Amino acid sequence: MQSSMLSHALAVEFPELSDKIHALKANNQHFSRLLEEHDAVDQRISRDEERIEPVSDETLHELKLQRIRLKDELYQMATAE
């Protein structure tokens, strides 16, 4: 089932970085692991938002904070020269 919510995938939010994201995913294990973690957290949030697998408000808040921290780190890596 596709989420009706806005996608938080890194390449969707930063389409100008899609080539860099793809290259880092293929060549940087740390980046790849963080991206997988981000996508798993994002999927868990989406499952709550779609009422497929609801979580508590506190858990949802923590998941969203985790997604932000991961996205910040991934963005920094993708924009580093």
CSV table of C-alpha atoms in Angstrom, one decimal:
chain,number,residue,atom,x,y,z
A,1,MET,CA,0.0,0.0,0.0
A,2,GLN,CA,1.4,3.4,-1.0
A,3,SER,CA,1.2,6.1,1.6
A,4,SER,CA,-1.1,9.1,0.8
A,5,MET,CA,1.2,11.1,3.0
A,6,LEU,CA,4.1,13.2,1.6
A,7,SER,CA,7.2,11.0,1.0
A,8,HIS,CA,10.1,11.8,3.2
A,9,ALA,CA,12.6,9.8,1.1
A,10,LEU,CA,15.9,11.6,0.8
A,11,ALA,CA,15.9,11.6,-3.0
A,12,VAL,CA,12.3,12.9,-3.1
A,13,GLU,CA,13.0,15.8,-0.7
A,14,PHE,CA,16.3,16.7,-2.3
A,15,PRO,CA,15.9,15.8,-6.0
A,16,GLU,CA,19.0,17.9,-6.8
A,17,LEU,CA,21.1,15.5,-4.8
A,18,SER,CA,19.7,12.3,-6.3
A,19,ASP,CA,22.9,11.4,-8.2
A,20,LYS,CA,25.1,12.1,-5.2
A,21,ILE,CA,22.7,10.1,-2.9
A,22,HIS,CA,22.9,7.1,-5.4
A,23,ALA,CA,26.7,7.3,-5.5
A,24,LEU,CA,27.1,7.5,-1.8
A,25,LYS,CA,24.6,4.6,-1.3
A,26,ALA,CA,26.7,2.5,-3.6
A,27,ASN,CA,30.1,3.5,-2.4
A,28,ASN,CA,29.8,4.5,1.3
A,29,GLN,CA,28.8,1.8,3.8
A,30,HIS,CA,28.1,4.3,6.6
A,31,PHE,CA,25.9,6.4,4.3
A,32,SER,CA,24.1,3.3,3.1
A,33,ARG,CA,23.5,2.1,6.6
A,34,LEU,CA,22.1,5.5,7.7
A,35,LEU,CA,19.9,5.7,4.7
A,36,GLU,CA,18.5,2.2,5.4
A,37,GLU,CA,17.8,3.2,9.0
A,38,HIS,CA,16.2,6.5,7.8
A,39,ASP,CA,13.9,4.6,5.4
A,40,ALA,CA,12.9,2.0,8.1
A,41,VAL,CA,12.0,4.8,10.5
A,42,ASP,CA,10.1,6.7,7.8
A,43,GLN,CA,8.2,3.5,6.9
A,44,ARG,CA,7.3,2.9,10.6
A,45,ILE,CA,6.0,6.5,10.8
A,46,SER,CA,4.0,6.0,7.6
A,47,ARG,CA,2.5,2.8,9.0
A,48,ASP,CA,1.3,4.8,12.0
A,49,GLU,CA,-0.1,7.6,9.9
A,50,GLU,CA,-2.0,5.1,7.7
A,51,ARG,CA,-3.3,3.4,10.9
A,52,ILE,CA,-1.8,0.1,9.8
A,53,GLU,CA,0.4,-0.2,12.9
A,54,PRO,CA,-0.4,2.6,15.3
A,55,VAL,CA,2.2,3.6,17.9
A,56,SER,CA,1.8,5.9,21.0
A,57,ASP,CA,2.2,9.6,20.6
A,58,GLU,CA,5.5,9.5,22.6
A,59,THR,CA,6.9,6.8,20.3
A,60,LEU,CA,5.8,8.7,17.2
A,61,HIS,CA,7.5,11.8,18.5
A,62,GLU,CA,10.7,9.9,19.1
A,63,LEU,CA,10.6,8.3,15.7
A,64,LYS,CA,10.1,11.7,14.0
A,65,LEU,CA,13.1,13.1,16.0
A,66,GLN,CA,15.2,10.1,14.9
A,67,ARG,CA,14.2,10.7,11.3
A,68,ILE,CA,15.2,14.3,11.5
A,69,ARG,CA,18.6,13.5,13.0
A,70,LEU,CA,19.2,10.9,10.3
A,71,LYS,CA,18.1,13.2,7.5
A,72,ASP,CA,20.4,15.9,8.8
A,73,GLU,CA,23.4,13.6,8.9
A,74,LEU,CA,22.6,12.2,5.5
A,75,TYR,CA,22.1,15.7,4.0
A,76,GLN,CA,25.5,16.9,5.4
A,77,MET,CA,27.2,13.9,3.9
A,78,ALA,CA,25.5,14.4,0.5
A,79,THR,CA,26.4,18.1,0.4
A,80,ALA,CA,30.0,17.8,1.6
A,81,GLU,CA,32.6,18.7,-1.0
